[in-house]
PDB file of C-alpha atoms and ligand atoms in Angstrom:
ATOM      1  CA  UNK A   1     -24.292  26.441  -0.031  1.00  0.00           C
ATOM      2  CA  UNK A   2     -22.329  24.233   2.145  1.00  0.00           C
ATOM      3  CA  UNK A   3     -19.256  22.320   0.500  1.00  0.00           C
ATOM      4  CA  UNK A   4     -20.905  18.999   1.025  1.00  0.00           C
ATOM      5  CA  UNK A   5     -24.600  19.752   0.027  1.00  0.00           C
ATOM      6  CA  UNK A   6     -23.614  18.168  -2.987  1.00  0.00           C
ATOM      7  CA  UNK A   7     -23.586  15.105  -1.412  1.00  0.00           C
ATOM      8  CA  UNK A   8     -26.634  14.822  -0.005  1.00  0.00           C
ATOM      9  CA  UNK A   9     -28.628  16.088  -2.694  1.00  0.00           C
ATOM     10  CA  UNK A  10     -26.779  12.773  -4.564  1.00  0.00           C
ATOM     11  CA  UNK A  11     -27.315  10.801  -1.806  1.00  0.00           C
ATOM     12  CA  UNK A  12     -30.554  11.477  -1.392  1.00  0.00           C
ATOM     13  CA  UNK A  13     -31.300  11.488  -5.379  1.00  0.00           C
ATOM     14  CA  UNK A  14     -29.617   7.592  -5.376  1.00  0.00           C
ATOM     15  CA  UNK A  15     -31.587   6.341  -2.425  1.00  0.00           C
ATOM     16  CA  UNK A  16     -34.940   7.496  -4.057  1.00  0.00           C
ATOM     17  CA  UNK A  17     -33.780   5.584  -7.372  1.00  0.00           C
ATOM     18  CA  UNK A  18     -33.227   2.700  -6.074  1.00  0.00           C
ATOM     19  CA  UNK A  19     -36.886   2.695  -4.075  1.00  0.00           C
ATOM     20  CA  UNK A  20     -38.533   3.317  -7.253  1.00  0.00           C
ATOM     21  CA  UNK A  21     -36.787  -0.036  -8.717  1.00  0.00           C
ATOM     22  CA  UNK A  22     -37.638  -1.594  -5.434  1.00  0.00           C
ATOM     23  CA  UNK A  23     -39.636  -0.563  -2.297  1.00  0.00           C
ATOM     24  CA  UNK A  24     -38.230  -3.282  -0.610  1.00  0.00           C
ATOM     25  CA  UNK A  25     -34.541  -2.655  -1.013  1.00  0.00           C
ATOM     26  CA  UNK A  26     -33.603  -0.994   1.927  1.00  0.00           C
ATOM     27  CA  UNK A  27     -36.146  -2.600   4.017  1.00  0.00           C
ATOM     28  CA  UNK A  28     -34.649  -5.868   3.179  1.00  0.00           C
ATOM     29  CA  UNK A  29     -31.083  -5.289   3.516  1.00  0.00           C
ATOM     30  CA  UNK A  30     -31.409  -3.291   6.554  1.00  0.00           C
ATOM     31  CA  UNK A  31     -32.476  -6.500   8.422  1.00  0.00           C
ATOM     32  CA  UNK A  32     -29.381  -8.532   7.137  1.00  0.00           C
ATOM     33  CA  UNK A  33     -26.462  -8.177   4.797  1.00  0.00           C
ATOM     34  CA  UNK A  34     -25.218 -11.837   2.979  1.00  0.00           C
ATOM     35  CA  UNK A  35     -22.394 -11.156   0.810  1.00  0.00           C
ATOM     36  CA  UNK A  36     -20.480 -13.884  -1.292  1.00  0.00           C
ATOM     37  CA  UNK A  37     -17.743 -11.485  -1.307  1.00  0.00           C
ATOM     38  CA  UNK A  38     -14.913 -10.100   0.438  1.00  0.00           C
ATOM     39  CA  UNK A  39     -12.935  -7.399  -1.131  1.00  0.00           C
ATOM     40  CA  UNK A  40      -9.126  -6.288  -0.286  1.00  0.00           C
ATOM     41  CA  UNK A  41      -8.281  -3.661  -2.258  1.00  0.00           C
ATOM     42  CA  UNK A  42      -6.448  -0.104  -2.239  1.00  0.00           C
ATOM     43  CA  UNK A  43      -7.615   3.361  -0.702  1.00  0.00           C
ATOM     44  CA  UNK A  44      -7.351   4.859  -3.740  1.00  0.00           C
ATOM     45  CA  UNK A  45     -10.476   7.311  -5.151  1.00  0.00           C
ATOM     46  CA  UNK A  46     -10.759   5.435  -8.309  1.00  0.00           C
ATOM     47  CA  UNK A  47     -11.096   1.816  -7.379  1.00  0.00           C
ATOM     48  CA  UNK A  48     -14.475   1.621  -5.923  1.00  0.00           C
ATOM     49  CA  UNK A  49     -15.095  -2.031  -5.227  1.00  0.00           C
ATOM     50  CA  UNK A  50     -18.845  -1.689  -5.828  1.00  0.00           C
ATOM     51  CA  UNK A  51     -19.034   0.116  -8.830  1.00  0.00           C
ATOM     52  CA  UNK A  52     -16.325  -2.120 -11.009  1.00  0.00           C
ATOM     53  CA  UNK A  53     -17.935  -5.203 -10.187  1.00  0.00           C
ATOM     54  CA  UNK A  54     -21.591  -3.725 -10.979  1.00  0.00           C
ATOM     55  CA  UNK A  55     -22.765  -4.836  -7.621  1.00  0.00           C
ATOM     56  CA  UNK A  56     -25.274  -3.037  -4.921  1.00  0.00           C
ATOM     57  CA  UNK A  57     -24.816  -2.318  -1.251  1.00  0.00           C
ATOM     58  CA  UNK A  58     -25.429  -5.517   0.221  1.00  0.00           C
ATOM     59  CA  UNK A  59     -23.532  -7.660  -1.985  1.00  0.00           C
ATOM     60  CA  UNK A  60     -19.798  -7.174  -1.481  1.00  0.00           C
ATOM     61  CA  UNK A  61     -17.915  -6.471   1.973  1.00  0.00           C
ATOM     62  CA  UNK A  62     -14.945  -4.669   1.785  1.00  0.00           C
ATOM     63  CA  UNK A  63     -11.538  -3.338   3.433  1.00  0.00           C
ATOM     64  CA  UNK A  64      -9.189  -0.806   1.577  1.00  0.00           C
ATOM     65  CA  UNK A  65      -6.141   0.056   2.562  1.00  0.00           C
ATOM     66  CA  UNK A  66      -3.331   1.613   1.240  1.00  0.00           C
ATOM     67  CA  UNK A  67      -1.415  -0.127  -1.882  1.00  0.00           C
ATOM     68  CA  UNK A  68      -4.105  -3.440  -0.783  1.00  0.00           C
ATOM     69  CA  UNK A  69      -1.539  -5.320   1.650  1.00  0.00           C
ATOM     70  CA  UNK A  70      -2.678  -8.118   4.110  1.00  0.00           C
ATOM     71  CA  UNK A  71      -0.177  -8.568   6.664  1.00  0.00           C
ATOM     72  CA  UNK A  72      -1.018 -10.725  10.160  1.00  0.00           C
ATOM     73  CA  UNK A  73      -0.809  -7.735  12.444  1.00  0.00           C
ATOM     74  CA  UNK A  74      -3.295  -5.533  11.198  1.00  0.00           C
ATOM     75  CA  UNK A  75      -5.891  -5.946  13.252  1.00  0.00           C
ATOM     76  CA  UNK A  76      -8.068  -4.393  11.247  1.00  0.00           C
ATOM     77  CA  UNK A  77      -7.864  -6.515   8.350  1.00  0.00           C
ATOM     78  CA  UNK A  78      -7.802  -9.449   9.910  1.00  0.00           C
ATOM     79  CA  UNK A  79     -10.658  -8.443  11.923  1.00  0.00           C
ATOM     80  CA  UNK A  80     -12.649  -7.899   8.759  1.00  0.00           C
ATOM     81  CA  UNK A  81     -12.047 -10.929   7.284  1.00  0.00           C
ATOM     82  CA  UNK A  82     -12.267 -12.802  10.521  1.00  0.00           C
ATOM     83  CA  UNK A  83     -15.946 -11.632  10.447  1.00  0.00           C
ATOM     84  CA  UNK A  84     -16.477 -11.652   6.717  1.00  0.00           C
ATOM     85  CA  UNK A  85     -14.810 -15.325   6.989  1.00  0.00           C
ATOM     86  CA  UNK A  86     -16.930 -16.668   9.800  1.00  0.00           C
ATOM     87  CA  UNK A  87     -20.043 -14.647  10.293  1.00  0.00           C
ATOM     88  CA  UNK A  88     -20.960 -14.146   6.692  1.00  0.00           C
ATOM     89  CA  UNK A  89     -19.534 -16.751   5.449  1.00  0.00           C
ATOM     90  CA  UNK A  90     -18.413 -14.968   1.817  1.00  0.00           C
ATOM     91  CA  UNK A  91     -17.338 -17.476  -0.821  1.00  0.00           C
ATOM     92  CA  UNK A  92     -14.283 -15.985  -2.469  1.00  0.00           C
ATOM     93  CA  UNK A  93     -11.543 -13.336  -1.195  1.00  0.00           C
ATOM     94  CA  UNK A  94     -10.899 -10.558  -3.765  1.00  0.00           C
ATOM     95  CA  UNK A  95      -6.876  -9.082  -3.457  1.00  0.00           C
ATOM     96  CA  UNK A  96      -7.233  -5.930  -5.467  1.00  0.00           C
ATOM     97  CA  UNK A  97      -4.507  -4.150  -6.880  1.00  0.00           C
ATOM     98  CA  UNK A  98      -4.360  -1.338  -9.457  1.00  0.00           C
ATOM     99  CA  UNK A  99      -1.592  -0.296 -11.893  1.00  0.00           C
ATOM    100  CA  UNK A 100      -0.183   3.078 -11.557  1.00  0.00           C
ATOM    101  CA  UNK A 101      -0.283   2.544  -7.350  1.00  0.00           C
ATOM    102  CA  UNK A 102       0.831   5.858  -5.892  1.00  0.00           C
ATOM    103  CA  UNK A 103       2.023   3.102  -2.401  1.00  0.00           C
ATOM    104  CA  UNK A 104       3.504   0.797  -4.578  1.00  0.00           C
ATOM    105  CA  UNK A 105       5.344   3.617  -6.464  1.00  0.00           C
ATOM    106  CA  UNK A 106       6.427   5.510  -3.747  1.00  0.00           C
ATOM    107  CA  UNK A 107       7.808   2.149  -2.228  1.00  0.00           C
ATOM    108  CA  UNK A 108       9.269   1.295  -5.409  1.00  0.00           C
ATOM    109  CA  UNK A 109      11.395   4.644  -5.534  1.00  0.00           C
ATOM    110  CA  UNK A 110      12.068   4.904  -2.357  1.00  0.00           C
ATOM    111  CA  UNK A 111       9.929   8.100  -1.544  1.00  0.00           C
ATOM    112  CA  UNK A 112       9.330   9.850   1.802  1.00  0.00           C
ATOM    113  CA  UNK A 113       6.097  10.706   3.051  1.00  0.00           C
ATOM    114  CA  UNK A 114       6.163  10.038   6.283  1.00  0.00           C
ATOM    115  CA  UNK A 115       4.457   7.696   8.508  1.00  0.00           C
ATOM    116  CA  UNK A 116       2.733   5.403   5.883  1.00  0.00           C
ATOM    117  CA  UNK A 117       6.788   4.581   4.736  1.00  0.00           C
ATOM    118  CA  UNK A 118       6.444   2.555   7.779  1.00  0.00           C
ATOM    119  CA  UNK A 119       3.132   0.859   5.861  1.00  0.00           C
ATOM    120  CA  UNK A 120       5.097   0.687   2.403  1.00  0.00           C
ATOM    121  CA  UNK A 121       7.997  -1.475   3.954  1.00  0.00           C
ATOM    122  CA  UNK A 122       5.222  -4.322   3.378  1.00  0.00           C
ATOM    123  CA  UNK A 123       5.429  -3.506  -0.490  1.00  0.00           C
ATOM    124  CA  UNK A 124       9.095  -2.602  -0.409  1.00  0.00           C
ATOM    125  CA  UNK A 125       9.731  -6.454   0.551  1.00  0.00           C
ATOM    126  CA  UNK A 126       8.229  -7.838  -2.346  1.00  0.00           C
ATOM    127  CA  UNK A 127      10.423  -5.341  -3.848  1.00  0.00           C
ATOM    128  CA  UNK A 128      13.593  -6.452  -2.343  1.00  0.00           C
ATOM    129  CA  UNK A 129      12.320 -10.331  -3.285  1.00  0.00           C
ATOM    130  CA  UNK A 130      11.967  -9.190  -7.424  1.00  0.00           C
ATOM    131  CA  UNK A 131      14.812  -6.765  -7.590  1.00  0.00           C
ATOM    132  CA  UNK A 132      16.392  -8.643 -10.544  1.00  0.00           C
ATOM    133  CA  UNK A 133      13.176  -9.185 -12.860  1.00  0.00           C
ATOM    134  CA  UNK A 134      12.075  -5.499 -11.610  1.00  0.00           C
ATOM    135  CA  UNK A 135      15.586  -4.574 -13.716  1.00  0.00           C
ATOM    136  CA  UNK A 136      14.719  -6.407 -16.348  1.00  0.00           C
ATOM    137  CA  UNK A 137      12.335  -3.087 -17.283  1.00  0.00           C
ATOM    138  CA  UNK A 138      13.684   0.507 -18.253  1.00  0.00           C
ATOM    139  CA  UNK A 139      10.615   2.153 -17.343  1.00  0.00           C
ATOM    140  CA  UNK A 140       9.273   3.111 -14.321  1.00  0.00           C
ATOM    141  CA  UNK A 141       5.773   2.888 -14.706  1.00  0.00           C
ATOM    142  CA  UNK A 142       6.475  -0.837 -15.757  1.00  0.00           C
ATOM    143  CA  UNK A 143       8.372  -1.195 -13.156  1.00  0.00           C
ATOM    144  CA  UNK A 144       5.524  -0.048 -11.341  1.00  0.00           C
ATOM    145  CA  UNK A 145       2.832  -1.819 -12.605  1.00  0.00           C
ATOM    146  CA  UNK A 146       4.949  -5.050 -12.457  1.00  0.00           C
ATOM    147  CA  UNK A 147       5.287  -4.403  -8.617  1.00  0.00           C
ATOM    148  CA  UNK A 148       1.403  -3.805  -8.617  1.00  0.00           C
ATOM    149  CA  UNK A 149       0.847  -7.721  -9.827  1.00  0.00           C
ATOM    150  CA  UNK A 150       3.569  -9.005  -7.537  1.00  0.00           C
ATOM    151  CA  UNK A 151       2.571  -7.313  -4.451  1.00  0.00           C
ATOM    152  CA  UNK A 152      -1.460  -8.619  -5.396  1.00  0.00           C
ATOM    153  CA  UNK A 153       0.619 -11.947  -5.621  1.00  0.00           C
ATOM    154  CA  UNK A 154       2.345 -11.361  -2.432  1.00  0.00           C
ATOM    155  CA  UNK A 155      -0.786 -10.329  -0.565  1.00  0.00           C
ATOM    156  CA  UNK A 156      -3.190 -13.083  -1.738  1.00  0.00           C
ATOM    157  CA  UNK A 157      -0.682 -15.633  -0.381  1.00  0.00           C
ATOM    158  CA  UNK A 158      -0.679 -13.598   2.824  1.00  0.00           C
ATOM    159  CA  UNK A 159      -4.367 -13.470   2.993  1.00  0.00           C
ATOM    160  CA  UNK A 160      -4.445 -17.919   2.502  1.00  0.00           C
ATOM    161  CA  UNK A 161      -1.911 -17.958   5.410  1.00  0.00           C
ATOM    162  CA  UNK A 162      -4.301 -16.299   7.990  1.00  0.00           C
ATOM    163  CA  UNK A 163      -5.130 -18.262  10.794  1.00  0.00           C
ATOM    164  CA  UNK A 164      -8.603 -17.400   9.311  1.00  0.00           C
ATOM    165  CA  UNK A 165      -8.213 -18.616   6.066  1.00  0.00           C
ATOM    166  CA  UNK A 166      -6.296 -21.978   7.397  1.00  0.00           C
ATOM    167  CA  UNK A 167      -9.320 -22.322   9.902  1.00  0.00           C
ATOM    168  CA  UNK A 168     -11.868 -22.068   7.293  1.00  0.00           C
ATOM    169  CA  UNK A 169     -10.022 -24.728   5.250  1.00  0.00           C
ATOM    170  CA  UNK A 170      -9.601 -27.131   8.054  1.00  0.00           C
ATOM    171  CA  UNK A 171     -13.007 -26.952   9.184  1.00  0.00           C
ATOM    172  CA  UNK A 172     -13.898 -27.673   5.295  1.00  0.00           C
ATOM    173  CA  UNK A 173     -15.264 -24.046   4.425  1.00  0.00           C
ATOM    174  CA  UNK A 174     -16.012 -23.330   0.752  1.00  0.00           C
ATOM    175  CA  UNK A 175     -13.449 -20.181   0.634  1.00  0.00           C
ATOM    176  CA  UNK A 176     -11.365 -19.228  -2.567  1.00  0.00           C
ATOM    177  CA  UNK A 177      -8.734 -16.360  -2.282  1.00  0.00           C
ATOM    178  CA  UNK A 178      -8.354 -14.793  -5.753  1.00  0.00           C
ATOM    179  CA  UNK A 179      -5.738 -12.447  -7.028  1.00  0.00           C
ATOM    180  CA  UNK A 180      -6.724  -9.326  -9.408  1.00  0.00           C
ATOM    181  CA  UNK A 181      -5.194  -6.083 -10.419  1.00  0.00           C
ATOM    182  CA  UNK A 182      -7.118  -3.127 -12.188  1.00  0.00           C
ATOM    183  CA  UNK A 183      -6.519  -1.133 -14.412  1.00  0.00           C
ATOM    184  CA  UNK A 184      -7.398   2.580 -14.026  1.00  0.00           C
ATOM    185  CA  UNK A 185      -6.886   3.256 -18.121  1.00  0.00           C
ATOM    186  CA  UNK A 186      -9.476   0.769 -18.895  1.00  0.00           C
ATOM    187  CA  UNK A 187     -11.890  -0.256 -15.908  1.00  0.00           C
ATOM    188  CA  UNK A 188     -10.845  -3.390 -16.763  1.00  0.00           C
ATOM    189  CA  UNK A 189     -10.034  -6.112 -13.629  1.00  0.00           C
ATOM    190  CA  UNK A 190      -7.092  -9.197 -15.054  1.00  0.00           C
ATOM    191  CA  UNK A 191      -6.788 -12.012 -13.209  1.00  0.00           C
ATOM    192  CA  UNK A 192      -3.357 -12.638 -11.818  1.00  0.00           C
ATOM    193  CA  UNK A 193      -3.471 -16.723 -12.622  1.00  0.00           C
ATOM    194  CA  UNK A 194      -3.655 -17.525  -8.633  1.00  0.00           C
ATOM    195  CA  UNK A 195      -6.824 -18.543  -7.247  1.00  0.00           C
ATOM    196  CA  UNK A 196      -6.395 -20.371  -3.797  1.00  0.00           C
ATOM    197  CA  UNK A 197      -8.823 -23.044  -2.367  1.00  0.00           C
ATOM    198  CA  UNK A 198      -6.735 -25.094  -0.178  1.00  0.00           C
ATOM    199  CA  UNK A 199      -3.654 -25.423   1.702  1.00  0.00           C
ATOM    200  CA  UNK A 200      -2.145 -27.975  -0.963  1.00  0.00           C
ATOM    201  CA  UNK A 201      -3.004 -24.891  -3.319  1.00  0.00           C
ATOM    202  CA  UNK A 202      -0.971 -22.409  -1.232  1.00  0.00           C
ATOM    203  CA  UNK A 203       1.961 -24.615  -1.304  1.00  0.00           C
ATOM    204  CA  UNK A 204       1.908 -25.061  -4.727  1.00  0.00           C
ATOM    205  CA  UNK A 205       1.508 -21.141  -5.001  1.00  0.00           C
ATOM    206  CA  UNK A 206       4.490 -20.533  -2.740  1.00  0.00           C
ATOM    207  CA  UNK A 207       7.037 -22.590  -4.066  1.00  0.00           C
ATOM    208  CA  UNK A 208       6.442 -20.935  -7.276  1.00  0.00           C
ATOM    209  CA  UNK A 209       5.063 -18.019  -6.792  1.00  0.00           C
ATOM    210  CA  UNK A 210       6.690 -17.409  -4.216  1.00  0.00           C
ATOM    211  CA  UNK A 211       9.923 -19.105  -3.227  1.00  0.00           C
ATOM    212  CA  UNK A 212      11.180 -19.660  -7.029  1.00  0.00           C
ATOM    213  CA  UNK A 213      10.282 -16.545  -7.787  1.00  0.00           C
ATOM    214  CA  UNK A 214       8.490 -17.487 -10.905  1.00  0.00           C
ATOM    215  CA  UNK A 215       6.612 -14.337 -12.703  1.00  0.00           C
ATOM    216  CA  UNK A 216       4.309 -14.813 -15.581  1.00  0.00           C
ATOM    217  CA  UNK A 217       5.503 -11.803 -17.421  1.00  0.00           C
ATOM    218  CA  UNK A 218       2.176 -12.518 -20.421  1.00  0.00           C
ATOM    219  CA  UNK A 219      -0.746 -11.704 -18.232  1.00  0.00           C
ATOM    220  CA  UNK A 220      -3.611 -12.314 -20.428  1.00  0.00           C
ATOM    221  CA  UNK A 221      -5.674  -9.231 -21.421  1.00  0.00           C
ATOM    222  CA  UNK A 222      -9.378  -9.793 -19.920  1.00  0.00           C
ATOM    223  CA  UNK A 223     -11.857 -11.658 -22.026  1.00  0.00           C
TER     224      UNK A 223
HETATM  225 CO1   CO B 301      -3.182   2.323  -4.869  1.00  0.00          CO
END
């Protein structure tokens, strides 16, 4: 048996469960895709996008990358929400972080792995920006997890400050940019307390998020 034979006999087992719920499914959605959402979220295996927010192919678009940063000269992020922005016109942004980030930690400790330290540097600034409340834990996996919300934090104000965002704004665009984190011991997503819908909600953001430095250290447990 080939390795991946697995796979297909899943693949093919899924596909033929969804036709029995509805003959029309793929049919449908193979003649257009309209998704409200755009999700940003890390490479890792066990945050699929789809399957935590109980949604089908078709409904969410997504980009993953690793430890979920946004930063203006990634082409490929930007060029994903450049289309998911103005082509499908999605609703709401979705900045997905997870606690226990293997990116974040390795940019929190300082580890080598090669190339992607290059990528990390992006997490490694938020970093530098916390140091002092980062000290205020003992723990590294706080520490860690701590660095997981701020870097969502980070990266959801870098995703409002794309030309693509500000465009979509201007041109008075329905488009919210929302900051979560997940939690792999749970399957539960929290809501970091910054939603963004304008540019006068950006500023706000920055100047505390951001420029103060102010860090809600409660983040409410989900409902
Ligand atoms: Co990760």
């Amino acid at each position: 048996m080939h390795p991946l034979d697995p796979l297909l006999k899943n693949n093919r087992n899924w596909a033929q469960k969804i036709h029995a719920q509805n003959p029309d499914f793929f049919p449908t959605l193979s003649r257009q895709q309209a998704p409200d959402y755009l999700w940003i979220g890390c490479s890792d295996s066990r945050v699929p996008a789809n399957e935590i927010c109980g949604l089908l192919p078709g409904e969410i678009f997504v980009h993953r990358n690793v430890a979920n940063i946004v930063v203006h000269s990634d082409l490929n992020c930007l060029s994903v929400m450049q289309y998911a922005v103005d082509v499908l016109k999605v609703k709401h942004i979705l900045v997905v972080g997870h606690y226990g980030c293997g990116g974040v930690r390795a940019a929190l400790g300082n580890q080598k792995f090669g190339l992607i330290d290059n990528w990390l540097r992006h997490v490694q600034d938020v970093k530098a920006k916390y140091t002092d409340h980062l000290a205020c834990f003992n723990d590294e996996s706080t520490q860690v997890d701590r660095l997981c919300e701020l870097n969502v934090i980070a990266q959801t104000i870098s995703a409002a400050q794309t030309t693509i965002v500000q465009n979509a704004w201007e041109r008075g665009q329905e488009l919210a940019i929302h900051g979560w984190v997940y939690g792999l011991k749970d399957g539960l997503v929290r809501h970091l307390g910054i939603s963004l819908t304008s540019p006068a909600e950006l500023a706000e953001a920055m100047a505390t998020r951001w420029e103060k430095k102010t860090v809600e250290l409660q983040i409410p447990d989900p409902a």
